[in-house]
Amino acid sequence: MIPEYGHLALVFAFFLSLCLAVIPLVGTIYGRVIWIGTARSLAMGLFIFVAISYACLTWSFYVDDFSVAYVANHSNRLLPMYYKVCAVWGGHEGSLLLWVLILVGWTFAVSQLSRNMPIDMMARVLSVMGMISFGFLAFTLLTSNPFERILPDVPVDGSDLNPLLQDPGFVIHPPMLYMGYVGFSVVFAFAIAALIGGRIDAAWARWARPWTNTAWSFLTIGIALGSWWAYYELGWGGWWFWDPVENASFMPWLAGTALIHSLAMSEKRGVFNNWTLLLSIAAFSLSLLGTFLVRSGVLTSVHAFAVDPARGLFILIFLGIVVGGSLILYALRAPVLRNEAGFAPLSREAFLLANSFLFTISCCFVLLGTLFPLIADALNLGKFSVGEPYFNMFFPKFMAIVGLLLGVGIMLNWKKTNYTKIRRWQISAFLFSLWLASFIPGIIPGRYSVGAAVAIFIGSWVISASIIDVFRRSQNAKRVDVQLRKFGLSYYGMMIAHIGFGMTLLGASIDSIYSDQRDLRLTKGSYVEVSGYKFQLVDVSRLRGPNYWADRGSVIVSKNGKEVARLKPEKRSYMSGGNVMTEASIDAGFFRDLYVSLGNQINSTDWAVRVYYKPLVRWIWLGSALMALGGFIAIMDKRYRRVNVPQNETVKTALEEAAVEPEPNVAANNT
Amino acid sequence: MKRLKLFIPVILFITMAVFLYFGLGKDPTELESVTVGQKIPNFELKTLESNLTESVSADDLVGEPFLLNIWATWCPSCLIEHPFFLKLSQQNVKIVGVNYKDDSGAAIRWLEKYKNPYVVSVYDDTGRLGFDLGVTGAPETYLIDAEGFIVYRREGIVDEAIWQAHFSSYFEETRTQIMTADGEG
């Protein structure tokens, strides 16, 4: 009966989401306080019922209820318990339920944590989130019911979880990714609520910022985990493939990064509100687009779910309503400012705007590359696959410019800056980076790489400029420790995130330039030398895991005669389904990874082996972790926690904005 | 006028949605066909060496590791990698050419002019074999092992470095045998 209860809870949640989508919003139109007041309780009810439903599905996995089709397809008696619990999101239906759970979780969180917002604004935000929940619950119930039974012929055993997913990285990757994806629905709802209410000001930006930062940080972690997982689990030694599904998660990140910076301008200076609104809509729309691309089967990918055009059509219609509707709303309601002036070319606004544009343009390029196969097919230009060369052609260049601008922009003041004041700080960062860039490629064995010099210059420029900026800002303080405490947490968050960005840039570029890869045929006992390391294949033995057989190679790595590591790459063949997986073995280090994966057995003594030397590859994920950490630190800033916004605050911001002359209806409506 | 500009995002989105709609239901995996890890697709094609009078099939070729090189006279990069293939063929590496979507007369003249590194070049004028292999363009080179499985696929030219990194270990045996044979002789 448990699965039926789960189904029933989902149906209840569906009706609650309909109520949430309609009642509070209508209440704000007709000014009915009681209707408006239902928003919070409805959000809570919605969350509880989806949680019940999710718990029921988890229970079915826990007790091996193979009469449920979804459980039978994604679990197995032999599967370890923790994977059974995670197998809930191992396929389309369950992961969609997780999507919905996280969505209503965010809705609930907004209803609880944003108590300082005016009640009508809150009602609109929650209603918009209710609409999104409504769409996804309808999608789940109509096309992807995870509780469907196989009766009366209940299978004796399930067909097991995809072995690719039987890995600790998988346990946390999808939830983190969804937290980010779905988290952008909050700022989307804020934008729509602002468009409906006609109020876009600094206070609006201040409410939206912590939510956006949180979502962005989760998305950063999710993408980094996915990349790390691909690195060690797929056995290709790569960490980013520009695969459509990777792009699907990367585009919202790029738009989200642009959004974070644009929100900073909207909050501090009240400029570019339209741009901020558009990016808010774009970030979530790209999340929805990603969902469509992954679940409709229009593009090929290593991650794709089971293909069903009916599902694709449903999401496309939903996408059309949500994105089309919000963009039309934007076109009709966004304030048309007569004048966006008010800052000099050498100002923080100008540089933030430039970087925000660069991220947006990068996002457009990625979007074009991802969709090009579809466009070409529709126009009968033939079948195309857009590969890494396309993305590698433009992306590093854009990021290099972003890095260069970041190092300057971070030291600039709002409005305008006198360059002579920051010159000596800029020069010290510049010379330091130049010094590093000039000699490091020289001491690395092999030909001097100009590309590496450029990459090292930009990476260390970003990092050193961020650090030097702390000194610059505390130069006039009598006591440095007092000054350091005076910087808000949002400043530290920004600094840490920027250092992380610099590290990721360094890791990605140095690894791409210097990594060394060999595909080899090794006889037991023989060795190969890669970048000064000697890899010797000692033996290959056979062993049994909980639900698989494995060939485990034993590889001794030595440098200059000294043993560095013993690696044990595995080739696993899973008992149900007969899937074969490679488990790479990695000796991780701060400055380099040594990576071995075992290929096919060629004859009784020979094995195909793949060996990699990957310098600085860890910095990619370390940097991402710092970016996410920076995002989380920034939201702790006390100005976001102020319980009550003074009533005259909005008036004040409206007055401030009078300098840039917004259209009268923007700020006036609510004050 | 400014208000009209705000409609640009909607228009772009609608255009995209139309493409997405037409993408539904089409099968993108058509492109994939045979990839690495699978057996070489079966074919029976005329050879350039015989002036299109004789055919060769996949089964005739399998038996020892070999390279399958997709080339054409319209492909400038093919000419760049050509000298390297000549060098390989002198070291008795078996290279099979697939003359891809080309004119047979031009192709035969090309081989005469630049010399022929291939044990045999099959004439794939319709691109049928190329399609089965999942070829996206020329040049492309496939490494086929002794059992006829595709071990590695290279898009773009093959040079010394790429050869050493991805191909050479499959041919060392052949080469050492040649070398010892040379030593004896």
PDB file of C-alpha atoms in Angstrom, chain A residues 323-449:
ATOM      1  CA  VAL A 323       9.780  31.235 -20.499  1.00  0.00           C
ATOM      2  CA  GLY A 324       7.626  32.738 -23.229  1.00  0.00           C
ATOM      3  CA  GLY A 325       5.171  34.071 -20.677  1.00  0.00           C
ATOM      4  CA  SER A 326       7.814  35.602 -18.463  1.00  0.00           C
ATOM      5  CA  LEU A 327       9.664  37.179 -21.372  1.00  0.00           C
ATOM      6  CA  ILE A 328       6.430  38.726 -22.658  1.00  0.00           C
ATOM      7  CA  LEU A 329       5.739  39.992 -19.152  1.00  0.00           C
ATOM      8  CA  TYR A 330       9.249  41.397 -19.132  1.00  0.00           C
ATOM      9  CA  ALA A 331       8.745  43.100 -22.474  1.00  0.00           C
ATOM     10  CA  LEU A 332       5.487  44.668 -21.348  1.00  0.00           C
ATOM     11  CA  ARG A 333       6.332  45.602 -17.788  1.00  0.00           C
ATOM     12  CA  ALA A 334      10.075  46.193 -17.514  1.00  0.00           C
ATOM     13  CA  PRO A 335      10.780  49.831 -16.757  1.00  0.00           C
ATOM     14  CA  VAL A 336      12.208  51.734 -19.689  1.00  0.00           C
ATOM     15  CA  LEU A 337      14.847  53.969 -18.224  1.00  0.00           C
ATOM     16  CA  ARG A 338      15.565  57.142 -20.010  1.00  0.00           C
ATOM     17  CA  ASN A 339      19.112  57.332 -18.836  1.00  0.00           C
ATOM     18  CA  GLU A 340      21.499  54.713 -17.521  1.00  0.00           C
ATOM     19  CA  ALA A 341      24.381  57.129 -17.051  1.00  0.00           C
ATOM     20  CA  GLY A 342      25.938  57.961 -13.751  1.00  0.00           C
ATOM     21  CA  PHE A 343      29.285  56.218 -13.858  1.00  0.00           C
ATOM     22  CA  ALA A 344      32.611  56.737 -15.551  1.00  0.00           C
ATOM     23  CA  PRO A 345      34.338  54.196 -17.842  1.00  0.00           C
ATOM     24  CA  LEU A 346      36.858  53.522 -15.094  1.00  0.00           C
ATOM     25  CA  SER A 347      34.419  52.467 -12.405  1.00  0.00           C
ATOM     26  CA  ARG A 348      33.317  49.291 -10.774  1.00  0.00           C
ATOM     27  CA  GLU A 349      29.987  49.447 -12.615  1.00  0.00           C
ATOM     28  CA  ALA A 350      31.672  49.514 -16.007  1.00  0.00           C
ATOM     29  CA  PHE A 351      33.864  46.512 -15.249  1.00  0.00           C
ATOM     30  CA  LEU A 352      31.079  44.541 -13.601  1.00  0.00           C
ATOM     31  CA  LEU A 353      28.896  45.216 -16.598  1.00  0.00           C
ATOM     32  CA  ALA A 354      31.638  44.118 -18.989  1.00  0.00           C
ATOM     33  CA  ASN A 355      32.173  40.857 -17.135  1.00  0.00           C
ATOM     34  CA  SER A 356      28.471  40.270 -16.855  1.00  0.00           C
ATOM     35  CA  PHE A 357      28.243  40.691 -20.638  1.00  0.00           C
ATOM     36  CA  LEU A 358      31.191  38.372 -21.223  1.00  0.00           C
ATOM     37  CA  PHE A 359      29.553  35.651 -19.150  1.00  0.00           C
ATOM     38  CA  THR A 360      26.305  36.166 -21.029  1.00  0.00           C
ATOM     39  CA  ILE A 361      28.019  35.984 -24.398  1.00  0.00           C
ATOM     40  CA  SER A 362      29.895  32.840 -23.369  1.00  0.00           C
ATOM     41  CA  CYS A 363      26.569  31.397 -22.345  1.00  0.00           C
ATOM     42  CA  CYS A 364      25.093  32.239 -25.755  1.00  0.00           C
ATOM     43  CA  PHE A 365      28.024  30.563 -27.511  1.00  0.00           C
ATOM     44  CA  VAL A 366      27.595  27.442 -25.403  1.00  0.00           C
ATOM     45  CA  LEU A 367      23.865  27.506 -26.137  1.00  0.00           C
ATOM     46  CA  LEU A 368      24.499  27.813 -29.851  1.00  0.00           C
ATOM     47  CA  GLY A 369      27.024  24.966 -29.818  1.00  0.00           C
ATOM     48  CA  THR A 370      24.681  22.769 -27.832  1.00  0.00           C
ATOM     49  CA  LEU A 371      21.663  23.399 -30.035  1.00  0.00           C
ATOM     50  CA  PHE A 372      23.458  23.563 -33.373  1.00  0.00           C
ATOM     51  CA  PRO A 373      22.967  19.850 -34.150  1.00  0.00           C
ATOM     52  CA  LEU A 374      19.219  20.395 -33.695  1.00  0.00           C
ATOM     53  CA  ILE A 375      19.161  23.546 -35.803  1.00  0.00           C
ATOM     54  CA  ALA A 376      21.185  21.928 -38.591  1.00  0.00           C
ATOM     55  CA  ASP A 377      18.905  18.918 -38.563  1.00  0.00           C
ATOM     56  CA  ALA A 378      15.764  21.037 -38.703  1.00  0.00           C
ATOM     57  CA  LEU A 379      17.157  23.057 -41.635  1.00  0.00           C
ATOM     58  CA  ASN A 380      18.239  19.867 -43.407  1.00  0.00           C
ATOM     59  CA  LEU A 381      21.904  20.816 -43.350  1.00  0.00           C
ATOM     60  CA  GLY A 382      22.749  17.264 -42.336  1.00  0.00           C
ATOM     61  CA  LYS A 383      23.749  15.630 -39.082  1.00  0.00           C
ATOM     62  CA  PHE A 384      26.324  17.491 -37.085  1.00  0.00           C
ATOM     63  CA  SER A 385      27.998  16.998 -33.815  1.00  0.00           C
ATOM     64  CA  VAL A 386      29.634  20.046 -32.324  1.00  0.00           C
ATOM     65  CA  GLY A 387      32.696  18.902 -30.491  1.00  0.00           C
ATOM     66  CA  GLU A 388      35.272  20.224 -28.107  1.00  0.00           C
ATOM     67  CA  PRO A 389      37.230  22.219 -30.732  1.00  0.00           C
ATOM     68  CA  TYR A 390      34.343  24.653 -31.124  1.00  0.00           C
ATOM     69  CA  PHE A 391      34.017  25.276 -27.394  1.00  0.00           C
ATOM     70  CA  ASN A 392      37.760  25.317 -26.784  1.00  0.00           C
ATOM     71  CA  MET A 393      38.140  27.903 -29.507  1.00  0.00           C
ATOM     72  CA  PHE A 394      36.173  30.652 -27.794  1.00  0.00           C
ATOM     73  CA  PHE A 395      35.694  29.759 -24.169  1.00  0.00           C
ATOM     74  CA  PRO A 396      39.264  30.094 -22.824  1.00  0.00           C
ATOM     75  CA  LYS A 397      39.592  33.448 -24.596  1.00  0.00           C
ATOM     76  CA  PHE A 398      36.461  34.845 -23.003  1.00  0.00           C
ATOM     77  CA  MET A 399      37.525  33.625 -19.599  1.00  0.00           C
ATOM     78  CA  ALA A 400      40.979  35.153 -20.102  1.00  0.00           C
ATOM     79  CA  ILE A 401      39.400  38.560 -20.739  1.00  0.00           C
ATOM     80  CA  VAL A 402      37.138  38.063 -17.732  1.00  0.00           C
ATOM     81  CA  GLY A 403      40.234  37.353 -15.625  1.00  0.00           C
ATOM     82  CA  LEU A 404      42.070  40.432 -16.882  1.00  0.00           C
ATOM     83  CA  LEU A 405      39.105  42.718 -16.213  1.00  0.00           C
ATOM     84  CA  LEU A 406      38.494  41.153 -12.814  1.00  0.00           C
ATOM     85  CA  GLY A 407      41.989  42.044 -11.622  1.00  0.00           C
ATOM     86  CA  VAL A 408      41.405  45.715 -12.461  1.00  0.00           C
ATOM     87  CA  GLY A 409      37.741  45.961 -11.567  1.00  0.00           C
ATOM     88  CA  ILE A 410      38.154  44.594  -8.067  1.00  0.00           C
ATOM     89  CA  MET A 411      40.164  47.670  -7.032  1.00  0.00           C
ATOM     90  CA  LEU A 412      37.820  50.215  -8.566  1.00  0.00           C
ATOM     91  CA  ASN A 413      35.281  52.313  -6.695  1.00  0.00           C
ATOM     92  CA  TRP A 414      31.684  52.764  -7.620  1.00  0.00           C
ATOM     93  CA  LYS A 415      30.865  55.658  -9.939  1.00  0.00           C
ATOM     94  CA  LYS A 416      34.406  56.681 -10.838  1.00  0.00           C
ATOM     95  CA  THR A 417      37.969  56.002  -9.835  1.00  0.00           C
ATOM     96  CA  ASN A 418      41.103  58.047  -9.968  1.00  0.00           C
ATOM     97  CA  TYR A 419      43.554  55.642 -11.524  1.00  0.00           C
ATOM     98  CA  THR A 420      46.642  57.175  -9.928  1.00  0.00           C
ATOM     99  CA  LYS A 421      45.295  56.048  -6.552  1.00  0.00           C
ATOM    100  CA  ILE A 422      45.263  52.399  -7.430  1.00  0.00           C
ATOM    101  CA  ARG A 423      48.189  52.389  -9.811  1.00  0.00           C
ATOM    102  CA  ARG A 424      50.861  51.158  -7.430  1.00  0.00           C
ATOM    103  CA  TRP A 425      48.642  48.319  -6.212  1.00  0.00           C
ATOM    104  CA  GLN A 426      47.873  47.333  -9.767  1.00  0.00           C
ATOM    105  CA  ILE A 427      51.529  47.419 -10.712  1.00  0.00           C
ATOM    106  CA  SER A 428      52.582  45.198  -7.829  1.00  0.00           C
ATOM    107  CA  ALA A 429      49.963  42.584  -8.760  1.00  0.00           C
ATOM    108  CA  PHE A 430      50.922  42.932 -12.401  1.00  0.00           C
ATOM    109  CA  LEU A 431      54.658  42.505 -11.827  1.00  0.00           C
ATOM    110  CA  PHE A 432      54.184  39.604  -9.449  1.00  0.00           C
ATOM    111  CA  SER A 433      52.022  37.736 -11.992  1.00  0.00           C
ATOM    112  CA  LEU A 434      54.385  38.573 -14.805  1.00  0.00           C
ATOM    113  CA  TRP A 435      57.314  37.248 -12.791  1.00  0.00           C
ATOM    114  CA  LEU A 436      55.514  33.957 -12.080  1.00  0.00           C
ATOM    115  CA  ALA A 437      54.405  33.628 -15.683  1.00  0.00           C
ATOM    116  CA  SER A 438      57.868  34.244 -17.061  1.00  0.00           C
ATOM    117  CA  PHE A 439      59.778  31.610 -15.155  1.00  0.00           C
ATOM    118  CA  ILE A 440      57.340  28.800 -14.322  1.00  0.00           C
ATOM    119  CA  PRO A 441      56.859  27.544 -17.913  1.00  0.00           C
ATOM    120  CA  GLY A 442      60.668  27.597 -18.144  1.00  0.00           C
ATOM    121  CA  ILE A 443      61.280  25.189 -15.266  1.00  0.00           C
ATOM    122  CA  ILE A 444      58.663  22.715 -16.487  1.00  0.00           C
ATOM    123  CA  PRO A 445      60.403  20.129 -18.669  1.00  0.00           C
ATOM    124  CA  GLY A 446      59.660  20.336 -22.366  1.00  0.00           C
ATOM    125  CA  ARG A 447      59.260  23.235 -24.736  1.00  0.00           C
ATOM    126  CA  TYR A 448      58.529  26.700 -23.278  1.00  0.00           C
ATOM    127  CA  SER A 449      54.783  27.155 -23.667  1.00  0.00           C
TER     128      SER A 449
END
